[in-house]
CSV table of C-alpha atoms and ligand atoms in Angstrom, one decimal:
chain,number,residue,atom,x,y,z
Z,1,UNK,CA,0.0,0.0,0.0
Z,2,UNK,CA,3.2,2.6,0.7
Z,3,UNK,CA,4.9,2.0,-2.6
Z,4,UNK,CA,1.2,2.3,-4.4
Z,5,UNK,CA,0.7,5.4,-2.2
Z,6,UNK,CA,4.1,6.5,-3.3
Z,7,UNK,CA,3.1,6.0,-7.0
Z,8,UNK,CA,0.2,7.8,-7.1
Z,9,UNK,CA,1.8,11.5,-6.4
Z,10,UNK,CA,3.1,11.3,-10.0
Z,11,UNK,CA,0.5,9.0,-11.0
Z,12,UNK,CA,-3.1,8.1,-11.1
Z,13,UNK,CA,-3.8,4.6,-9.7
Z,14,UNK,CA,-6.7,2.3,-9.6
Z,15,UNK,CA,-6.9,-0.4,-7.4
Z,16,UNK,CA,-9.9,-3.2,-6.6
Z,17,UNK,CA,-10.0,-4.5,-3.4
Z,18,UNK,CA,-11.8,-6.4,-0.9
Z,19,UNK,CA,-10.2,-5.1,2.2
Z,20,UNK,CA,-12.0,-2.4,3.6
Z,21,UNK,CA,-8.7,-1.1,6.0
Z,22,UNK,CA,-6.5,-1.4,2.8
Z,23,UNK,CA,-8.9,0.7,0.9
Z,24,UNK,CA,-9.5,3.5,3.7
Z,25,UNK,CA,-5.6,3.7,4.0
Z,26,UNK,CA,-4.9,3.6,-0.3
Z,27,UNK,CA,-7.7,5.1,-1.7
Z,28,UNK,CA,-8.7,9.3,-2.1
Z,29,UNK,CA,-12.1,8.3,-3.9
Z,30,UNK,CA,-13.8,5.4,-4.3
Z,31,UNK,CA,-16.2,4.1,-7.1
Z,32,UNK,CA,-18.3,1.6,-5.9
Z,33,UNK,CA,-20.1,-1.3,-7.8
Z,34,UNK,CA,-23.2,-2.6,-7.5
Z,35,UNK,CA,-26.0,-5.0,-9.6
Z,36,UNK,CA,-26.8,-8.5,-9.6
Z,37,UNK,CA,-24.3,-11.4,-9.8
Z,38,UNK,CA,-23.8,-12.6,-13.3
Z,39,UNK,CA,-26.5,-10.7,-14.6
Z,40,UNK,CA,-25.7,-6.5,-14.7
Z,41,UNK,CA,-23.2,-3.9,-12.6
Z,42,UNK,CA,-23.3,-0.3,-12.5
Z,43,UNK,CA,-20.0,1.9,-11.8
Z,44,UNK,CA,-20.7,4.7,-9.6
Z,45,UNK,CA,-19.6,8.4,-9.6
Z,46,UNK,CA,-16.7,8.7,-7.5
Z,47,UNK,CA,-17.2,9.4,-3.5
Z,48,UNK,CA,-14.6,10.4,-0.9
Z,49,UNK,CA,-13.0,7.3,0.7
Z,50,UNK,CA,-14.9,7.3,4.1
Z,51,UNK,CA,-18.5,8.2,2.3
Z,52,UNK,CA,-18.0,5.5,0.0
Z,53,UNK,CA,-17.0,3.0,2.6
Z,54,UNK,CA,-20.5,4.1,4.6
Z,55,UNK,CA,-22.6,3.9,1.8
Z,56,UNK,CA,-21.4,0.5,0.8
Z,57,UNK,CA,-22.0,-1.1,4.2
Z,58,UNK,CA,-25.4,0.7,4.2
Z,59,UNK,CA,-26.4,-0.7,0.8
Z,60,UNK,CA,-28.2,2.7,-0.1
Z,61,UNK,CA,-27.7,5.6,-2.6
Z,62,UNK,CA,-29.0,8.7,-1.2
Z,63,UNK,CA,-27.8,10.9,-4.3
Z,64,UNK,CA,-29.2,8.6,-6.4
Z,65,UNK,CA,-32.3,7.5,-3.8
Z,66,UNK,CA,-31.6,3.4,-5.1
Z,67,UNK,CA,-31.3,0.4,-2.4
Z,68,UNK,CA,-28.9,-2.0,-4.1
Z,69,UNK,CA,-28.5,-4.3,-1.1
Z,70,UNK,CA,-28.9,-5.0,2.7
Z,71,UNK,CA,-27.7,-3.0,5.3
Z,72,UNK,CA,-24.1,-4.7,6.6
Z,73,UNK,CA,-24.3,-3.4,10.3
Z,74,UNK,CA,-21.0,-3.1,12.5
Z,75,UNK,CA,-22.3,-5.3,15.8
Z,76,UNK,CA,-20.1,-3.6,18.6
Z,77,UNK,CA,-19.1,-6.2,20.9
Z,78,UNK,CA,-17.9,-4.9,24.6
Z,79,UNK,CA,-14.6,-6.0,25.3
Z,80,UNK,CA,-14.7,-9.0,27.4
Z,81,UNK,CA,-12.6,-8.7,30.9
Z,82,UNK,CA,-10.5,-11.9,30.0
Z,83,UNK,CA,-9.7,-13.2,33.3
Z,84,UNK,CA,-13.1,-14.0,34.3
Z,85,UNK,CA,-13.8,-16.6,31.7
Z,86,UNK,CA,-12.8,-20.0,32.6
Z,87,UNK,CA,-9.6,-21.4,30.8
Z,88,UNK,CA,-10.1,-24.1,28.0
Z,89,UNK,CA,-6.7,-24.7,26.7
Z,90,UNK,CA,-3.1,-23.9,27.6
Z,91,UNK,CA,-0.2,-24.2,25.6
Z,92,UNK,CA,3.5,-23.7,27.4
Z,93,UNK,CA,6.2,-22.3,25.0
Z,94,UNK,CA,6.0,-23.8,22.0
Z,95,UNK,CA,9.1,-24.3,19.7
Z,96,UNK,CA,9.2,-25.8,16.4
Z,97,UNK,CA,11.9,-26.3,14.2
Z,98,UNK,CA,12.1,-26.5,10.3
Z,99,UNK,CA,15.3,-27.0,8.3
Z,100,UNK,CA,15.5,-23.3,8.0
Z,101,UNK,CA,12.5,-21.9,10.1
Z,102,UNK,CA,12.0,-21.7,13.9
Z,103,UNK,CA,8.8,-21.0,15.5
Z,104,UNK,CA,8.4,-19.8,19.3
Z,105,UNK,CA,5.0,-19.0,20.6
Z,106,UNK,CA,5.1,-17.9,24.1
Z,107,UNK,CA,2.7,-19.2,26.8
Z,108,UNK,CA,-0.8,-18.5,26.7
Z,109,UNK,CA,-4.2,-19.2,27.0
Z,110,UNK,CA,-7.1,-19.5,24.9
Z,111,UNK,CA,-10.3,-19.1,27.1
Z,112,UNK,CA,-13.5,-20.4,26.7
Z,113,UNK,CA,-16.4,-18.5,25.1
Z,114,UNK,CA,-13.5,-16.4,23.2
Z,115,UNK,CA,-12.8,-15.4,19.4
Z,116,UNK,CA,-9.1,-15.1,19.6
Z,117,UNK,CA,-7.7,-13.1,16.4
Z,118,UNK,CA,-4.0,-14.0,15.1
Z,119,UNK,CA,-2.5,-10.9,13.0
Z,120,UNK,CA,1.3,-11.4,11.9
Z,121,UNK,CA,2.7,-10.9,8.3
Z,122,UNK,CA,3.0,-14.9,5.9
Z,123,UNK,CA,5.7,-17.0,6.4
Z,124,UNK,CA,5.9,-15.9,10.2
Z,125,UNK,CA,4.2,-19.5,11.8
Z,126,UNK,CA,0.8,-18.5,12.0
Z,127,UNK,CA,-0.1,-21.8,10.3
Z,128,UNK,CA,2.2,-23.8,12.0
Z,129,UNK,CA,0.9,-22.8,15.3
Z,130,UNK,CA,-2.7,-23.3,14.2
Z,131,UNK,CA,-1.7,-26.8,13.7
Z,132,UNK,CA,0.0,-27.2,17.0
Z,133,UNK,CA,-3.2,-26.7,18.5
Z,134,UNK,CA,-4.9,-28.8,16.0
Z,135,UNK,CA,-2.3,-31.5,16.5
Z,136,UNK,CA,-1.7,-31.9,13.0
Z,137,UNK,CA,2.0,-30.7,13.9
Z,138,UNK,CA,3.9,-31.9,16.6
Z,139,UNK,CA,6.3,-29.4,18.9
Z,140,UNK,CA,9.7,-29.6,18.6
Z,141,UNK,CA,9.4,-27.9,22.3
Z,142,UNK,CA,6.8,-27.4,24.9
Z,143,UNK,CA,3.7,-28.8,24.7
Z,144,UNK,CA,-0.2,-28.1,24.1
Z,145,UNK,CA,-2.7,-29.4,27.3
Z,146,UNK,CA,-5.4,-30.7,24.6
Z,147,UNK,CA,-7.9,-32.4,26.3
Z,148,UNK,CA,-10.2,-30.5,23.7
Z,149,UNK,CA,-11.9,-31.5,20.8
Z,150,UNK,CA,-11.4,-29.1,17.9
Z,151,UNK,CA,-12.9,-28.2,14.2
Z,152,UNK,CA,-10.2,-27.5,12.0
Z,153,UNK,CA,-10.6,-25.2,8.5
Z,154,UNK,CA,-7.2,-25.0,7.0
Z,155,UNK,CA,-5.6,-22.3,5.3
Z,156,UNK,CA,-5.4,-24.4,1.8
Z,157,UNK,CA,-8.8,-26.3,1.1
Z,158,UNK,CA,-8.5,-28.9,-1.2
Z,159,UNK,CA,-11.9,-30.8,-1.0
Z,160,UNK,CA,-11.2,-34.0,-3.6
Z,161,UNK,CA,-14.9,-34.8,-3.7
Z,162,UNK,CA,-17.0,-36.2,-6.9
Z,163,UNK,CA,-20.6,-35.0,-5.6
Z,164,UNK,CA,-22.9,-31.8,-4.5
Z,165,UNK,CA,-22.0,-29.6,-2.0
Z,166,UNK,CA,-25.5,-30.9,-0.6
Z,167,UNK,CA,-23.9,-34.5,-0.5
Z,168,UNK,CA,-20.8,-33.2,1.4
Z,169,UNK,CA,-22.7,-31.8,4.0
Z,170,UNK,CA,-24.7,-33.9,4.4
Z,171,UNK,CA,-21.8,-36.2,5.4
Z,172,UNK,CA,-19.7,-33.7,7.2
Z,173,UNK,CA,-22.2,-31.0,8.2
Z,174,UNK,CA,-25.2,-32.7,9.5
Z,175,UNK,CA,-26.6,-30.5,11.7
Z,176,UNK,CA,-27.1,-27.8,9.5
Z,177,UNK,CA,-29.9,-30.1,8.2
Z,178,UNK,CA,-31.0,-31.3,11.5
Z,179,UNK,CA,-30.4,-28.4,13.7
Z,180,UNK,CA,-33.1,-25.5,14.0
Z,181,UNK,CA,-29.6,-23.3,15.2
Z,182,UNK,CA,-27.2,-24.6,12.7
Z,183,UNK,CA,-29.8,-24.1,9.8
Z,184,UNK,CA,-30.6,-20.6,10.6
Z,185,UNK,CA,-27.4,-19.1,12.2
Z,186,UNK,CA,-25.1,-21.1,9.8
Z,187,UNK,CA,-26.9,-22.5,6.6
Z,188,UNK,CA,-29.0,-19.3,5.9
Z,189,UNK,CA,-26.7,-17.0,7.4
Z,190,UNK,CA,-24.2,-17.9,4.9
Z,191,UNK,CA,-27.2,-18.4,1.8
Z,192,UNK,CA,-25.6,-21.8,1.4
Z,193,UNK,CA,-29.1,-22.9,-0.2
Z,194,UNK,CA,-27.9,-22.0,-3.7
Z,195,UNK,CA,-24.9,-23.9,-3.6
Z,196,UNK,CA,-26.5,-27.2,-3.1
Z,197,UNK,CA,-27.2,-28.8,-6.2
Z,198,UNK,CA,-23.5,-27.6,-7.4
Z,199,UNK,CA,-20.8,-30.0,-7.6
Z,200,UNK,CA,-17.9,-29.1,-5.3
Z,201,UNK,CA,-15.5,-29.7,-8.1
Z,202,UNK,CA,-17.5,-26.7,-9.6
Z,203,UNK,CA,-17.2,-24.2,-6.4
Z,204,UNK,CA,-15.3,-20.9,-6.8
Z,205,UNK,CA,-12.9,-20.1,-4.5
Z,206,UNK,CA,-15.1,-17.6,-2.6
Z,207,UNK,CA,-17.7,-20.4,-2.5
Z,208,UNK,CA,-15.7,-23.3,-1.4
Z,209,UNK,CA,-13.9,-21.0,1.6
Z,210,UNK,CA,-17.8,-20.7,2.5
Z,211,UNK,CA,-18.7,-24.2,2.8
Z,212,UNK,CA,-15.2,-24.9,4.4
Z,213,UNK,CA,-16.6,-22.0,6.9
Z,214,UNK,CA,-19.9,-23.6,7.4
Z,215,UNK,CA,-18.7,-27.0,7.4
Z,216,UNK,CA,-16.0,-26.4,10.4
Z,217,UNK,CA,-18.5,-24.3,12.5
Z,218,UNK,CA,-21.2,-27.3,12.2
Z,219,UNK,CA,-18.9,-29.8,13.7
Z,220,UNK,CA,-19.4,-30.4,17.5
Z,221,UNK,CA,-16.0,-29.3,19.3
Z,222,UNK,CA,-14.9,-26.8,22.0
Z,223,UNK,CA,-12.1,-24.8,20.1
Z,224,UNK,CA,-12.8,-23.9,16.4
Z,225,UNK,CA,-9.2,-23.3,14.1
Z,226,UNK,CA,-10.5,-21.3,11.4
Z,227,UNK,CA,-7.2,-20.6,8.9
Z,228,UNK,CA,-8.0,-17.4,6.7
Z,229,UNK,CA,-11.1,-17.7,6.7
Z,230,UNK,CA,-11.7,-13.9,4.5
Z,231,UNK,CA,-9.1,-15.7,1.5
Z,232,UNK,CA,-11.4,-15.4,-1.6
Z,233,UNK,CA,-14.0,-13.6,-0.1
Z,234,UNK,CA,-15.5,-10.3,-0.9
Z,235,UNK,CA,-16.2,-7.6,1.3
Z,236,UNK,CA,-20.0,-8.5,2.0
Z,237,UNK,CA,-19.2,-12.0,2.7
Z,238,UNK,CA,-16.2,-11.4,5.1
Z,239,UNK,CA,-18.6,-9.5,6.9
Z,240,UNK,CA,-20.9,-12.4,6.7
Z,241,UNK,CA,-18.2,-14.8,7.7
Z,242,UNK,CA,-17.1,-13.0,10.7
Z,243,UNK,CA,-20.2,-12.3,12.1
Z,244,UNK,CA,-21.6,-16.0,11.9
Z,245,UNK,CA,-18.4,-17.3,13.4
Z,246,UNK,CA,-19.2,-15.0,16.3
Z,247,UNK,CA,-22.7,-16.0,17.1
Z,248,UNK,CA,-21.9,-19.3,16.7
Z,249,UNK,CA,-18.9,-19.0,19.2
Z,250,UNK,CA,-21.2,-16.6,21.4
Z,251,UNK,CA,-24.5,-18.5,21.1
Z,252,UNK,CA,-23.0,-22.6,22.0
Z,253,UNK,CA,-20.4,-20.9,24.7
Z,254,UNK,CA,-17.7,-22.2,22.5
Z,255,UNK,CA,-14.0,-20.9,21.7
Z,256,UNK,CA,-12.5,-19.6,18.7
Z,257,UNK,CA,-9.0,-18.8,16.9
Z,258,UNK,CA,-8.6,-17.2,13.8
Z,259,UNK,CA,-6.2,-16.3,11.5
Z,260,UNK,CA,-6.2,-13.3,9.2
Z,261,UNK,CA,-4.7,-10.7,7.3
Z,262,UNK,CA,-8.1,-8.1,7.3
Z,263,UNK,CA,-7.3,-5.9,10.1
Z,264,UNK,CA,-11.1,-4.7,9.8
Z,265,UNK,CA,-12.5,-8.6,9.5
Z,266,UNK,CA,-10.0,-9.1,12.6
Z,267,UNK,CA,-11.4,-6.2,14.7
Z,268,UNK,CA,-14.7,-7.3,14.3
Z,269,UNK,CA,-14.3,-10.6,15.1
Z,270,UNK,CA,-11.9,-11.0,17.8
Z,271,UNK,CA,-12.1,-10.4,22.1
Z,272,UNK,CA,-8.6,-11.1,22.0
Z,273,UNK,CA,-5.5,-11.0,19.5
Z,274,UNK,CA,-2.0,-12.7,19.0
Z,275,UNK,CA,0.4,-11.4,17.4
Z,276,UNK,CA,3.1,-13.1,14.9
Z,277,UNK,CA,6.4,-10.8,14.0
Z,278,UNK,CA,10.1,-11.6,13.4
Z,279,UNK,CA,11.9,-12.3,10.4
Z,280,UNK,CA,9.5,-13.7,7.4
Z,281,UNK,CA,10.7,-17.5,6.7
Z,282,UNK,CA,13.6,-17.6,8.9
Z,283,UNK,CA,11.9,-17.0,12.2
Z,284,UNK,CA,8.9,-16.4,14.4
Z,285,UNK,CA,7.4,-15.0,17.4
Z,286,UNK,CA,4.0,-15.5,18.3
Z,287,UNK,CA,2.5,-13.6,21.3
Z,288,UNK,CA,-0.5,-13.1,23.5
Z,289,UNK,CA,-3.2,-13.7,23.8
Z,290,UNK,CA,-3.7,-9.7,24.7
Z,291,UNK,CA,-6.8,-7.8,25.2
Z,292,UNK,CA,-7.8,-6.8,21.5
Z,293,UNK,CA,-7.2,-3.3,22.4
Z,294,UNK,CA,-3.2,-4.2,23.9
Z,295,UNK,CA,-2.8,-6.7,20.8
Z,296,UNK,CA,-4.4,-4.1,17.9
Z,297,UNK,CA,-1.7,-1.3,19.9
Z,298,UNK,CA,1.1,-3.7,19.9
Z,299,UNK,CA,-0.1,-4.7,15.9
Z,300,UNK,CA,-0.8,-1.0,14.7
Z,301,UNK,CA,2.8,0.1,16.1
Z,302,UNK,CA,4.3,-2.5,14.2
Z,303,UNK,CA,2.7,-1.5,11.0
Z,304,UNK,CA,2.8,2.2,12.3
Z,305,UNK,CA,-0.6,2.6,11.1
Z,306,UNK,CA,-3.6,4.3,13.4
Z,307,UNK,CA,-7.1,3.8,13.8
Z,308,UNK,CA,-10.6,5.3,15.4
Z,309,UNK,CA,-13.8,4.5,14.8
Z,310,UNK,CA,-16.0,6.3,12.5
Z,311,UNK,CA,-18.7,8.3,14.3
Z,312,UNK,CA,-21.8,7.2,12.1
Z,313,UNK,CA,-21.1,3.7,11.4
Z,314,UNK,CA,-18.6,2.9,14.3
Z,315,UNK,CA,-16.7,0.7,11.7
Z,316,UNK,CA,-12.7,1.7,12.3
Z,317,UNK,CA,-11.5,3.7,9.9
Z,318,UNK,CA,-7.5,4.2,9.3
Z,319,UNK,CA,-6.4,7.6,9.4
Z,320,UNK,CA,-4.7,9.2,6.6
Z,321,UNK,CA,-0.9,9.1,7.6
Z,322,UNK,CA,0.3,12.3,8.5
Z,323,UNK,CA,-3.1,13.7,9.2
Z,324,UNK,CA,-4.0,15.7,12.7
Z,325,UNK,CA,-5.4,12.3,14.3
Z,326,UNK,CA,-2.4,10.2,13.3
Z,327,UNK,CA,0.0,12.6,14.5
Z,328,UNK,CA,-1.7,12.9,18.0
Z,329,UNK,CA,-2.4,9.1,18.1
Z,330,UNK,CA,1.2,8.5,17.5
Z,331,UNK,CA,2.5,11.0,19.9
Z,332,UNK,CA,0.7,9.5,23.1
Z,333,UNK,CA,1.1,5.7,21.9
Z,334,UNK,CA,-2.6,5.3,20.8
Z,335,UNK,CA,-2.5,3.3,18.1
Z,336,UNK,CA,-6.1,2.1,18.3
Z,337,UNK,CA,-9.2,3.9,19.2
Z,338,UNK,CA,-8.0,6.5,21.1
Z,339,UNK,CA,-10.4,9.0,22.7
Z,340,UNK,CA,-8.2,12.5,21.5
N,401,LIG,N1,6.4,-28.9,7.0
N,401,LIG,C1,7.3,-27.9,6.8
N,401,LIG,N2,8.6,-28.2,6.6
N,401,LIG,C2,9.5,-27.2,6.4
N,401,LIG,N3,9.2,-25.9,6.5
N,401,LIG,C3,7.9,-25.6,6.8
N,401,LIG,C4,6.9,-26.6,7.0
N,401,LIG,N4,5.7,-25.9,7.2
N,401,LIG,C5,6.0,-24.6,7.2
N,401,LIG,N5,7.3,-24.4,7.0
N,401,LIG,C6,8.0,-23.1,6.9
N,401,LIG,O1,7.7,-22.4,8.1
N,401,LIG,C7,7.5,-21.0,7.9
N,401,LIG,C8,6.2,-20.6,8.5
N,401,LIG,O2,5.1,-21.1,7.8
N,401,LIG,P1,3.6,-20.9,8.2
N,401,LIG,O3,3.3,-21.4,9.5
N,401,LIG,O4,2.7,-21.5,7.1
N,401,LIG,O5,3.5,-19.3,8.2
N,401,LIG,P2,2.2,-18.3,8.0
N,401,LIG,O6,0.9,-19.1,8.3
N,401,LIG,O7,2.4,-17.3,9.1
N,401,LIG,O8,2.3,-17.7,6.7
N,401,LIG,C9,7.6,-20.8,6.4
N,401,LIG,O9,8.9,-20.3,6.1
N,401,LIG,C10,7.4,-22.2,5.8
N,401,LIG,O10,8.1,-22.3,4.6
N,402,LIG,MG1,-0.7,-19.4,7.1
């Protein structure tokens, strides 16, 4: 985003995207696009970054008074004081060695009725700690208390399946058939009711991440590993992702960690956040779990990028760099949210 930043003083640049934090920090103006799947799209006039960002998530036009889709509402979830929910898993400093990558996570505990966030840049051992917990990957070091039954959605799907997404389901997923819960707060939720007659083989990617979704959050287990779960997705459906994933966690009292790289998919999901840095292939640190205001600090600094919520929506925005609010937030260490 710098270098394309960079680029655009001497040029004009146009960039799609699906990440609504990328956008607010890239983008001066934004068109948006709007229609029907497969069948028309209009281009709009262009609209300041922020007012464009609002009026997507509202689905509504005022200039041109036309409703081109549901409202996408920011559900503002009180932080949760951590240390009075119950502890379901603890994992005591985990090593792992590769031929030429080491992984450390530091102790830390994953508590139930949480939605822990993981934020760190690729090739850090995000993945490899995800499957720590899972116990697909054994530590070289230290050592993972898992009396716990966990759904796993990894970060690559590859579902070799000759059948309907119906058929899969129905072998993987049952209780979004069988449950009243599951079928509303998962199956519908995600409008997984067009995808049934489809062969998987068929799926795009944005579809098959959204049956992996659905298919991990149907399975019966007290920790759910959901491995970027916003990969393929478009803005409306990330937003649809995260917030099923929440009431699911919320609603059965149940535990989550996820993994992603959409700070704004991240803030909305998570009570609490981890954080991956070091040197990219060579060698990781994983820390936390912090508050998600400590870890989204700790993260911001890193990227030295700030953020506060927008006053209408109460969606974060990024500010601009430079800008008054940046400056100040920098100044007394606010990186997130702060109250100047
Ligand atoms: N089975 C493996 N054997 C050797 N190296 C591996 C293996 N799995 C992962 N790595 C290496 O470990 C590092 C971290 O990978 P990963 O956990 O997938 O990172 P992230 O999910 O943060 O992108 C990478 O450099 C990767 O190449
Ligand atoms: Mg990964």
């Amino acid at each position: 985003s710098r270098v394309l930043r960079e680029l655009s003083e001497k040029k004009k640049v146009v960039v799609v995207e699906h990440d609504l934090a990328i956008m607010d920090f890239l983008c001066d103006v934004v068109h948006i696009l709007y229609g029907e799947e497969g069948v028309f799209g209009v281009v709009t006039h262009p609209k300041a970054v922020r007012h464009a960002i609002n009026t997507y998530l509202s689905g509504y036009l005022s200039e041109e008074n036309i409703r081109f889709s549901e409202p996408i509402e920011f559900e503002e979830h009180p932080p949760k004081p951590r240390q009075d929910l119950p502890l379901l898993v603890t994992f005591q400093r985990l090593v792992k060695m590769f031929k030429s990558f080491r992984l450390t996570v530091e102790t830390g505990a994953i508590r139930v009725g949480e939605v822990v966030g993981v934020v760190g840049p690729n090739a850090i051992g995000k993945t490899t700690f995800v499957k720590m917990l899972a116990g697909v990957v054994e530590p070289t070091d230290g050592s993972v208390d898992a009396k716990i039954v966990v759904s796993y959605k990894p970060q690559y799907i590859s579902i070799d399946y000759d059948g309907t997404v119906q058929e899969i389901l129905y072998k993987t997923a049952e209780p979004l058939f069988t449950s009243n819960f599951h079928k509303t707060e998962i199956f519908d939720a995600l409008k997984l009711k067009h995808l049934m007659e489809k062969p998987v083989s068929s799926l795009s990617g944005g579809e098959l991440q959204t049956v992996a979704v659905a298919s991990c959050l149907a399975k019966e287990a007290d920790l759910y590993l959901i491995d970027e779960p916003s990969a393929y997705l478009d803005s409306k459906q990330r937003m649809l992702v995260s917030r099923t994933i929440r009431r699911v966690v919320e609603n059965l009292g149940k535990s989550a960690l996820v993994v992603d790289h959409d700070v704004y998919f991240i803030d909305m999901i998570s009570d609490a956040l981890m954080v991956f840095d070091g040197v990219p292939g060579k060698e990781g640190v994983g820390r936390g779990p912090f508050s998600l205001h400590e870890g989204m600090n700790l993260f911001l600094k890193a990227v030295d990028v700030t953020f506060r919520r927008d006053e209408e929506t109460r969606r974060p925005r990024v500010n601009k760099p430079g800008s008054y609010m940046d400056r100040r937030q920098k100044e007394i260490g606010e990186y997130y949210y702060a109250s100047v």
